[in-house]
C-alpha cells in the first residue's frame, strides 16, 4: 500500500474522562451504538452492532437510513489499551480495508486527549473535510455519552 498518495483527515479532542474509559468506548458494542451511530448523530436507526475486539477480529455496525441498511465494516489491526487503536474502515460491499483509522489517546490532567487520523485513498480527497466533520460530531457525542 503506497501511503504517500493517501489523504489524511485528522481530528483532536480533549475528554474529561480517563484514557481507559475513552478507549473502551471504541470496543464496547453497546457504547458504540450510543455515540458513534443512531439518533444522537444523524437520522438513522441502529440495527446491529457487532465487534470481535481483538487483533485480527472484525466488526460490523449496521444502521438504517431512509429505509436503506448500511453496514460499516472493519478489522482491528492494533489494540494497545488505553493508548492506541488501529482499524480498517469501509462500507460493505467495499473491501474491508478501503481506509484505515488510527486513534491515539494521551493522558492530560484528569482526562485525556484523543487524536483520530483517518487515512483515505487518494480518490477520496474531496471528502477530507466531510470526514473530519463526521468524526468531530461523533467525538462530541462520545464526550456527551461519557459525561
Short mmCIF file of N, CA and C in Angstrom, two decimals:
data_model
loop_
_atom_site.label_atom_id
_atom_site.label_comp_id
_atom_site.label_asym_id
_atom_site.label_seq_id
_atom_site.Cartn_x
_atom_site.Cartn_y
_atom_site.Cartn_z
N UNK A 1 0.85 -1.19 0.00
CA UNK A 1 0.00 0.00 0.00
C UNK A 1 0.89 1.24 0.00
N UNK A 2 0.82 2.06 -1.02
CA UNK A 2 1.61 3.28 -1.11
C UNK A 2 0.94 4.37 -0.29
N UNK A 3 1.55 4.71 0.86
CA UNK A 3 0.91 5.67 1.77
C UNK A 3 1.16 7.12 1.37
N UNK A 4 2.12 7.36 0.48
CA UNK A 4 2.44 8.74 0.11
C UNK A 4 1.27 9.43 -0.59
N UNK A 5 0.48 8.68 -1.32
CA UNK A 5 -0.60 9.30 -2.08
C UNK A 5 -1.90 9.37 -1.27
N UNK A 6 -1.88 8.85 -0.04
CA UNK A 6 -3.09 8.88 0.76
C UNK A 6 -3.43 10.29 1.25
N UNK A 7 -4.68 10.46 1.61
CA UNK A 7 -5.19 11.71 2.16
C UNK A 7 -5.49 11.43 3.62
N UNK A 8 -5.17 12.38 4.49
CA UNK A 8 -5.38 12.17 5.92
C UNK A 8 -6.38 13.19 6.48
N UNK A 9 -7.43 12.68 7.10
CA UNK A 9 -8.37 13.53 7.84
C UNK A 9 -7.97 13.38 9.31
N UNK A 10 -7.83 14.50 10.03
CA UNK A 10 -7.33 14.43 11.40
C UNK A 10 -8.19 15.30 12.31
N UNK A 11 -8.54 14.73 13.47
CA UNK A 11 -9.36 15.44 14.45
C UNK A 11 -8.76 15.19 15.83
N UNK A 12 -8.67 16.24 16.65
CA UNK A 12 -8.18 16.09 18.02
C UNK A 12 -9.24 16.64 18.97
N UNK A 13 -9.45 15.92 20.09
CA UNK A 13 -10.44 16.35 21.08
C UNK A 13 -10.00 15.96 22.47
N UNK A 14 -10.26 16.85 23.42
CA UNK A 14 -9.97 16.55 24.83
C UNK A 14 -11.22 15.97 25.48
N UNK A 15 -10.99 15.08 26.45
CA UNK A 15 -12.08 14.45 27.20
C UNK A 15 -11.82 14.60 28.69
N UNK A 16 -12.90 14.74 29.46
CA UNK A 16 -12.80 14.81 30.91
C UNK A 16 -12.84 13.40 31.52
N UNK A 17 -12.78 12.39 30.68
CA UNK A 17 -12.81 11.00 31.14
C UNK A 17 -11.41 10.40 31.04
N UNK A 18 -11.19 9.32 31.78
CA UNK A 18 -9.88 8.66 31.77
C UNK A 18 -9.59 8.06 30.40
N UNK A 19 -8.31 7.89 30.07
CA UNK A 19 -7.95 7.25 28.80
C UNK A 19 -8.62 5.87 28.66
N UNK A 20 -8.71 5.12 29.77
CA UNK A 20 -9.31 3.78 29.72
C UNK A 20 -10.79 3.85 29.33
N UNK A 21 -11.53 4.78 29.92
CA UNK A 21 -12.97 4.90 29.59
C UNK A 21 -13.17 5.30 28.14
N UNK A 22 -12.35 6.23 27.66
CA UNK A 22 -12.46 6.68 26.27
C UNK A 22 -12.09 5.53 25.32
N UNK A 23 -11.01 4.84 25.62
CA UNK A 23 -10.57 3.72 24.78
C UNK A 23 -11.63 2.63 24.73
N UNK A 24 -12.14 2.23 25.90
CA UNK A 24 -13.11 1.13 25.96
C UNK A 24 -14.40 1.43 25.20
N UNK A 25 -14.76 2.71 25.09
CA UNK A 25 -15.98 3.09 24.37
C UNK A 25 -15.89 2.74 22.88
N UNK A 26 -14.68 2.56 22.37
CA UNK A 26 -14.48 2.20 20.96
C UNK A 26 -14.67 0.72 20.70
N UNK A 27 -14.65 -0.10 21.76
CA UNK A 27 -14.69 -1.55 21.58
C UNK A 27 -15.94 -2.20 22.15
N UNK A 28 -16.73 -1.46 22.89
CA UNK A 28 -17.93 -1.99 23.53
C UNK A 28 -19.14 -1.76 22.61
N UNK A 29 -19.73 -2.83 22.07
CA UNK A 29 -20.84 -2.66 21.11
C UNK A 29 -21.99 -1.80 21.64
N UNK A 30 -22.33 -1.94 22.92
CA UNK A 30 -23.43 -1.12 23.47
C UNK A 30 -23.07 0.36 23.45
N UNK A 31 -21.83 0.67 23.82
CA UNK A 31 -21.38 2.07 23.80
C UNK A 31 -21.31 2.61 22.36
N UNK A 32 -20.78 1.80 21.45
CA UNK A 32 -20.66 2.23 20.05
C UNK A 32 -22.03 2.62 19.50
N UNK A 33 -23.05 1.84 19.86
CA UNK A 33 -24.40 2.11 19.40
C UNK A 33 -25.01 3.36 20.00
N UNK A 34 -24.38 3.88 21.07
CA UNK A 34 -24.88 5.10 21.72
C UNK A 34 -24.20 6.36 21.21
N UNK A 35 -22.90 6.28 20.86
CA UNK A 35 -22.21 7.52 20.50
C UNK A 35 -21.77 7.61 19.04
N UNK A 36 -21.49 6.47 18.40
CA UNK A 36 -20.98 6.53 17.03
C UNK A 36 -22.10 6.55 16.00
N UNK A 37 -23.20 5.92 16.35
CA UNK A 37 -24.32 5.82 15.41
C UNK A 37 -25.63 6.13 16.12
N UNK A 38 -26.69 6.21 15.33
CA UNK A 38 -28.02 6.40 15.89
C UNK A 38 -28.45 7.85 15.93
N UNK A 39 -29.61 8.10 16.54
CA UNK A 39 -30.24 9.41 16.55
C UNK A 39 -29.38 10.52 17.17
N UNK A 40 -28.43 10.17 18.03
CA UNK A 40 -27.57 11.19 18.63
C UNK A 40 -26.67 11.83 17.58
N UNK A 41 -26.42 11.14 16.49
CA UNK A 41 -25.50 11.60 15.45
C UNK A 41 -26.22 12.09 14.20
N UNK A 42 -27.16 11.28 13.71
CA UNK A 42 -27.87 11.62 12.48
C UNK A 42 -29.20 10.87 12.46
N UNK A 43 -29.99 11.14 11.46
CA UNK A 43 -31.29 10.48 11.37
C UNK A 43 -31.10 9.05 10.88
N UNK A 44 -30.95 8.14 11.83
CA UNK A 44 -30.75 6.74 11.50
C UNK A 44 -31.12 5.87 12.69
N UNK A 45 -31.30 4.61 12.42
CA UNK A 45 -31.64 3.64 13.45
C UNK A 45 -30.52 2.60 13.49
N UNK A 46 -30.06 2.26 14.70
CA UNK A 46 -29.05 1.23 14.85
C UNK A 46 -29.74 -0.12 14.71
N UNK A 47 -29.29 -0.94 13.76
CA UNK A 47 -29.87 -2.26 13.52
C UNK A 47 -29.09 -3.32 14.29
N UNK A 48 -27.76 -3.32 14.13
CA UNK A 48 -26.94 -4.32 14.80
C UNK A 48 -25.50 -3.84 14.91
N UNK A 49 -24.95 -3.92 16.11
CA UNK A 49 -23.55 -3.57 16.34
C UNK A 49 -22.85 -4.84 16.83
N UNK A 50 -21.85 -5.29 16.10
CA UNK A 50 -21.11 -6.49 16.49
C UNK A 50 -19.62 -6.19 16.39
N UNK A 51 -18.86 -6.56 17.43
CA UNK A 51 -17.43 -6.31 17.43
C UNK A 51 -16.69 -7.47 18.09
N UNK A 52 -15.73 -8.03 17.37
CA UNK A 52 -14.84 -9.04 17.91
C UNK A 52 -13.53 -8.30 18.19
N UNK A 53 -13.47 -7.69 19.39
CA UNK A 53 -12.42 -6.73 19.73
C UNK A 53 -11.10 -7.40 20.10
N UNK A 54 -10.42 -7.90 19.07
CA UNK A 54 -9.08 -8.47 19.23
C UNK A 54 -8.35 -8.23 17.92
N UNK A 55 -7.02 -8.21 17.97
CA UNK A 55 -6.25 -8.01 16.73
C UNK A 55 -6.62 -9.14 15.77
N UNK A 56 -7.02 -8.77 14.56
CA UNK A 56 -7.47 -9.74 13.57
C UNK A 56 -8.97 -9.95 13.61
N UNK A 57 -9.62 -9.47 14.68
CA UNK A 57 -11.08 -9.56 14.79
C UNK A 57 -11.73 -8.51 13.90
N UNK A 58 -12.99 -8.72 13.58
CA UNK A 58 -13.70 -7.78 12.71
C UNK A 58 -14.89 -7.16 13.42
N UNK A 59 -15.43 -6.11 12.81
CA UNK A 59 -16.66 -5.51 13.33
C UNK A 59 -17.62 -5.25 12.18
N UNK A 60 -18.89 -5.12 12.57
CA UNK A 60 -19.95 -4.80 11.63
C UNK A 60 -20.94 -3.91 12.37
N UNK A 61 -21.12 -2.67 11.90
CA UNK A 61 -22.04 -1.72 12.51
C UNK A 61 -23.12 -1.43 11.46
N UNK A 62 -24.29 -2.01 11.65
CA UNK A 62 -25.37 -1.86 10.66
C UNK A 62 -26.38 -0.82 11.14
N UNK A 63 -26.65 0.16 10.29
CA UNK A 63 -27.65 1.19 10.59
C UNK A 63 -28.63 1.27 9.43
N UNK A 64 -29.80 1.84 9.71
CA UNK A 64 -30.80 2.04 8.66
C UNK A 64 -31.04 3.54 8.51
N UNK A 65 -30.78 4.04 7.30
CA UNK A 65 -31.02 5.45 6.98
C UNK A 65 -31.98 5.51 5.82
N UNK A 66 -33.07 6.21 5.99
CA UNK A 66 -34.08 6.38 4.93
C UNK A 66 -34.43 5.03 4.30
N UNK A 67 -34.62 4.02 5.15
CA UNK A 67 -35.05 2.71 4.69
C UNK A 67 -33.96 1.82 4.10
N UNK A 68 -32.71 2.33 4.07
CA UNK A 68 -31.61 1.56 3.49
C UNK A 68 -30.65 1.13 4.60
N UNK A 69 -30.30 -0.16 4.61
CA UNK A 69 -29.34 -0.65 5.60
C UNK A 69 -27.92 -0.43 5.10
N UNK A 70 -27.09 0.14 5.97
CA UNK A 70 -25.70 0.43 5.65
C UNK A 70 -24.84 -0.31 6.66
N UNK A 71 -23.89 -1.11 6.18
CA UNK A 71 -23.03 -1.91 7.04
C UNK A 71 -21.61 -1.36 7.01
N UNK A 72 -21.19 -0.76 8.15
CA UNK A 72 -19.82 -0.26 8.31
C UNK A 72 -18.99 -1.43 8.82
N UNK A 73 -17.94 -1.78 8.08
CA UNK A 73 -17.15 -2.97 8.42
C UNK A 73 -15.68 -2.61 8.61
N UNK A 74 -14.97 -3.46 9.34
CA UNK A 74 -13.55 -3.24 9.50
C UNK A 74 -12.90 -4.37 10.26
N UNK A 75 -11.58 -4.28 10.33
CA UNK A 75 -10.78 -5.27 11.05
C UNK A 75 -9.86 -4.53 12.03
N UNK A 76 -9.74 -5.05 13.24
CA UNK A 76 -8.85 -4.46 14.23
C UNK A 76 -7.41 -4.87 13.92
N UNK A 77 -6.54 -3.88 13.72
CA UNK A 77 -5.15 -4.13 13.37
C UNK A 77 -4.22 -3.99 14.57
N UNK A 78 -4.56 -3.09 15.49
CA UNK A 78 -3.72 -2.84 16.65
C UNK A 78 -4.63 -2.43 17.81
N UNK A 79 -4.44 -3.08 18.97
CA UNK A 79 -5.21 -2.73 20.17
C UNK A 79 -4.21 -2.64 21.32
N UNK A 80 -3.89 -1.41 21.72
CA UNK A 80 -2.94 -1.17 22.80
C UNK A 80 -3.64 -0.29 23.84
N UNK A 81 -4.46 -0.95 24.69
CA UNK A 81 -5.26 -0.22 25.68
C UNK A 81 -4.36 0.40 26.74
N UNK A 82 -4.56 1.66 27.09
CA UNK A 82 -5.55 2.63 26.57
C UNK A 82 -4.93 3.65 25.63
N UNK A 83 -3.85 3.30 24.95
CA UNK A 83 -3.10 4.29 24.16
C UNK A 83 -3.45 4.37 22.69
N UNK A 84 -3.62 3.23 22.04
CA UNK A 84 -3.73 3.25 20.58
C UNK A 84 -4.65 2.15 20.08
N UNK A 85 -5.47 2.54 19.10
CA UNK A 85 -6.37 1.61 18.43
C UNK A 85 -6.28 1.89 16.93
N UNK A 86 -6.06 0.83 16.14
CA UNK A 86 -5.98 1.00 14.69
C UNK A 86 -6.90 -0.03 14.07
N UNK A 87 -7.73 0.42 13.13
CA UNK A 87 -8.65 -0.49 12.45
C UNK A 87 -8.90 -0.03 11.03
N UNK A 88 -9.30 -0.98 10.20
CA UNK A 88 -9.70 -0.61 8.83
C UNK A 88 -11.15 -0.15 8.90
N UNK A 89 -11.59 0.56 7.86
CA UNK A 89 -12.94 1.13 7.86
C UNK A 89 -13.46 1.13 6.43
N UNK A 90 -14.65 0.58 6.26
CA UNK A 90 -15.27 0.56 4.93
C UNK A 90 -16.77 0.43 5.09
N UNK A 91 -17.47 0.61 4.00
CA UNK A 91 -18.91 0.36 3.95
C UNK A 91 -19.10 -0.79 2.97
N UNK A 92 -19.70 -1.90 3.46
CA UNK A 92 -19.93 -3.06 2.59
C UNK A 92 -20.78 -2.62 1.41
N UNK A 93 -20.51 -3.13 0.22
CA UNK A 93 -19.64 -4.25 -0.13
C UNK A 93 -18.21 -3.86 -0.49
N UNK A 94 -17.76 -2.62 -0.17
CA UNK A 94 -16.36 -2.26 -0.45
C UNK A 94 -15.42 -3.21 0.29
N UNK A 95 -14.17 -3.33 -0.17
CA UNK A 95 -13.21 -4.17 0.55
C UNK A 95 -13.06 -3.71 2.00
N UNK A 96 -12.90 -4.66 2.91
CA UNK A 96 -12.87 -4.37 4.34
C UNK A 96 -11.74 -3.40 4.71
N UNK A 97 -10.73 -3.29 3.86
CA UNK A 97 -9.58 -2.43 4.19
C UNK A 97 -9.47 -1.21 3.28
N UNK A 98 -10.61 -0.63 2.88
CA UNK A 98 -10.54 0.51 1.95
C UNK A 98 -9.99 1.78 2.59
N UNK A 99 -10.03 1.89 3.91
CA UNK A 99 -9.37 3.01 4.58
C UNK A 99 -8.94 2.54 5.97
N UNK A 100 -8.16 3.37 6.65
CA UNK A 100 -7.61 2.98 7.95
C UNK A 100 -7.80 4.12 8.94
N UNK A 101 -8.18 3.77 10.17
CA UNK A 101 -8.38 4.76 11.22
C UNK A 101 -7.42 4.47 12.37
N UNK A 102 -6.70 5.51 12.80
CA UNK A 102 -5.78 5.39 13.94
C UNK A 102 -6.26 6.31 15.04
N UNK A 103 -6.46 5.75 16.23
CA UNK A 103 -6.91 6.51 17.39
C UNK A 103 -5.78 6.49 18.41
N UNK A 104 -5.26 7.67 18.75
CA UNK A 104 -4.19 7.77 19.74
C UNK A 104 -4.70 8.59 20.92
N UNK A 105 -4.51 8.06 22.14
CA UNK A 105 -5.02 8.69 23.35
C UNK A 105 -3.85 8.95 24.30
N UNK A 106 -3.76 10.19 24.77
CA UNK A 106 -2.69 10.61 25.67
C UNK A 106 -3.33 11.18 26.93
N UNK A 107 -2.87 10.76 28.13
CA UNK A 107 -3.40 11.34 29.37
C UNK A 107 -3.11 12.85 29.42
N UNK A 108 -4.08 13.63 29.87
CA UNK A 108 -3.93 15.08 30.04
C UNK A 108 -4.65 15.45 31.33
N UNK A 109 -3.90 15.78 32.38
CA UNK A 109 -4.52 16.12 33.66
C UNK A 109 -5.39 14.98 34.15
N UNK A 110 -6.63 15.29 34.49
CA UNK A 110 -7.55 14.25 34.97
C UNK A 110 -8.28 13.57 33.81
N UNK A 111 -8.03 14.01 32.60
CA UNK A 111 -8.69 13.43 31.43
C UNK A 111 -7.68 12.94 30.41
N UNK A 112 -8.01 13.18 29.14
CA UNK A 112 -7.10 12.74 28.07
C UNK A 112 -7.37 13.53 26.80
N UNK A 113 -6.47 13.36 25.85
CA UNK A 113 -6.62 13.96 24.54
C UNK A 113 -6.57 12.84 23.51
N UNK A 114 -7.53 12.84 22.62
CA UNK A 114 -7.62 11.82 21.58
C UNK A 114 -7.34 12.48 20.23
N UNK A 115 -6.46 11.85 19.46
CA UNK A 115 -6.22 12.28 18.09
C UNK A 115 -6.62 11.14 17.17
N UNK A 116 -7.54 11.41 16.27
CA UNK A 116 -8.01 10.43 15.31
C UNK A 116 -7.48 10.82 13.95
N UNK A 117 -6.84 9.87 13.27
CA UNK A 117 -6.34 10.09 11.92
C UNK A 117 -6.99 9.05 11.02
N UNK A 118 -7.72 9.52 10.02
CA UNK A 118 -8.39 8.62 9.07
C UNK A 118 -7.64 8.72 7.75
N UNK A 119 -6.99 7.62 7.38
CA UNK A 119 -6.22 7.54 6.13
C UNK A 119 -7.15 7.11 5.01
N UNK A 120 -7.34 8.00 4.05
CA UNK A 120 -8.26 7.76 2.94
C UNK A 120 -7.48 7.53 1.64
N UNK A 121 -8.07 6.78 0.75
CA UNK A 121 -7.47 6.59 -0.57
C UNK A 121 -7.47 7.94 -1.31
N UNK A 122 -6.52 8.15 -2.23
CA UNK A 122 -6.42 9.43 -2.94
C UNK A 122 -7.72 9.88 -3.61
N UNK A 123 -8.50 8.92 -4.11
CA UNK A 123 -9.74 9.32 -4.80
C UNK A 123 -10.80 9.83 -3.82
N UNK A 124 -10.53 9.81 -2.51
CA UNK A 124 -11.46 10.34 -1.51
C UNK A 124 -11.01 11.72 -1.02
N UNK A 125 -10.05 12.33 -1.69
CA UNK A 125 -9.50 13.62 -1.25
C UNK A 125 -10.60 14.67 -1.05
N UNK A 126 -11.61 14.68 -1.92
CA UNK A 126 -12.69 15.66 -1.82
C UNK A 126 -13.54 15.47 -0.57
N UNK A 127 -13.40 14.33 0.09
CA UNK A 127 -14.22 14.03 1.27
C UNK A 127 -13.49 14.29 2.58
N UNK A 128 -12.26 14.82 2.52
CA UNK A 128 -11.49 15.02 3.75
C UNK A 128 -12.24 15.88 4.77
N UNK A 129 -12.74 17.04 4.37
CA UNK A 129 -13.40 17.91 5.35
C UNK A 129 -14.70 17.30 5.86
N UNK A 130 -15.43 16.61 4.99
CA UNK A 130 -16.66 15.94 5.44
C UNK A 130 -16.34 14.81 6.42
N UNK A 131 -15.24 14.11 6.18
CA UNK A 131 -14.81 13.04 7.07
C UNK A 131 -14.43 13.63 8.43
N UNK A 132 -13.70 14.75 8.43
CA UNK A 132 -13.33 15.41 9.69
C UNK A 132 -14.57 15.90 10.44
N UNK A 133 -15.52 16.46 9.71
CA UNK A 133 -16.77 16.92 10.35
C UNK A 133 -17.52 15.76 10.98
N UNK A 134 -17.60 14.64 10.28
CA UNK A 134 -18.33 13.47 10.80
C UNK A 134 -17.66 12.93 12.06
N UNK A 135 -16.33 12.79 12.04
CA UNK A 135 -15.63 12.29 13.23
C UNK A 135 -15.74 13.29 14.38
N UNK A 136 -15.69 14.59 14.09
CA UNK A 136 -15.84 15.61 15.13
C UNK A 136 -17.19 15.46 15.82
N UNK A 137 -18.23 15.28 15.02
CA UNK A 137 -19.58 15.10 15.56
C UNK A 137 -19.65 13.84 16.44
N UNK A 138 -19.02 12.75 15.98
CA UNK A 138 -19.03 11.51 16.76
C UNK A 138 -18.23 11.66 18.05
N UNK A 139 -17.10 12.36 18.01
CA UNK A 139 -16.30 12.55 19.23
C UNK A 139 -17.03 13.45 20.22
N UNK A 140 -17.76 14.45 19.72
CA UNK A 140 -18.59 15.28 20.61
C UNK A 140 -19.66 14.41 21.28
N UNK A 141 -20.24 13.50 20.50
CA UNK A 141 -21.25 12.59 21.03
C UNK A 141 -20.64 11.65 22.07
N UNK A 142 -19.40 11.19 21.81
CA UNK A 142 -18.70 10.33 22.77
C UNK A 142 -18.49 11.07 24.08
N UNK A 143 -18.06 12.33 24.00
CA UNK A 143 -17.83 13.14 25.20
C UNK A 143 -19.13 13.27 26.01
N UNK A 144 -20.23 13.53 25.30
CA UNK A 144 -21.53 13.65 25.98
C UNK A 144 -21.96 12.34 26.61
N UNK A 145 -21.72 11.23 25.91
CA UNK A 145 -22.09 9.91 26.42
C UNK A 145 -21.29 9.56 27.67
N UNK A 146 -20.01 9.92 27.69
CA UNK A 146 -19.16 9.63 28.85
C UNK A 146 -19.44 10.59 30.00
N UNK A 147 -20.15 11.69 29.70
CA UNK A 147 -20.50 12.66 30.73
C UNK A 147 -19.30 13.50 31.10
#
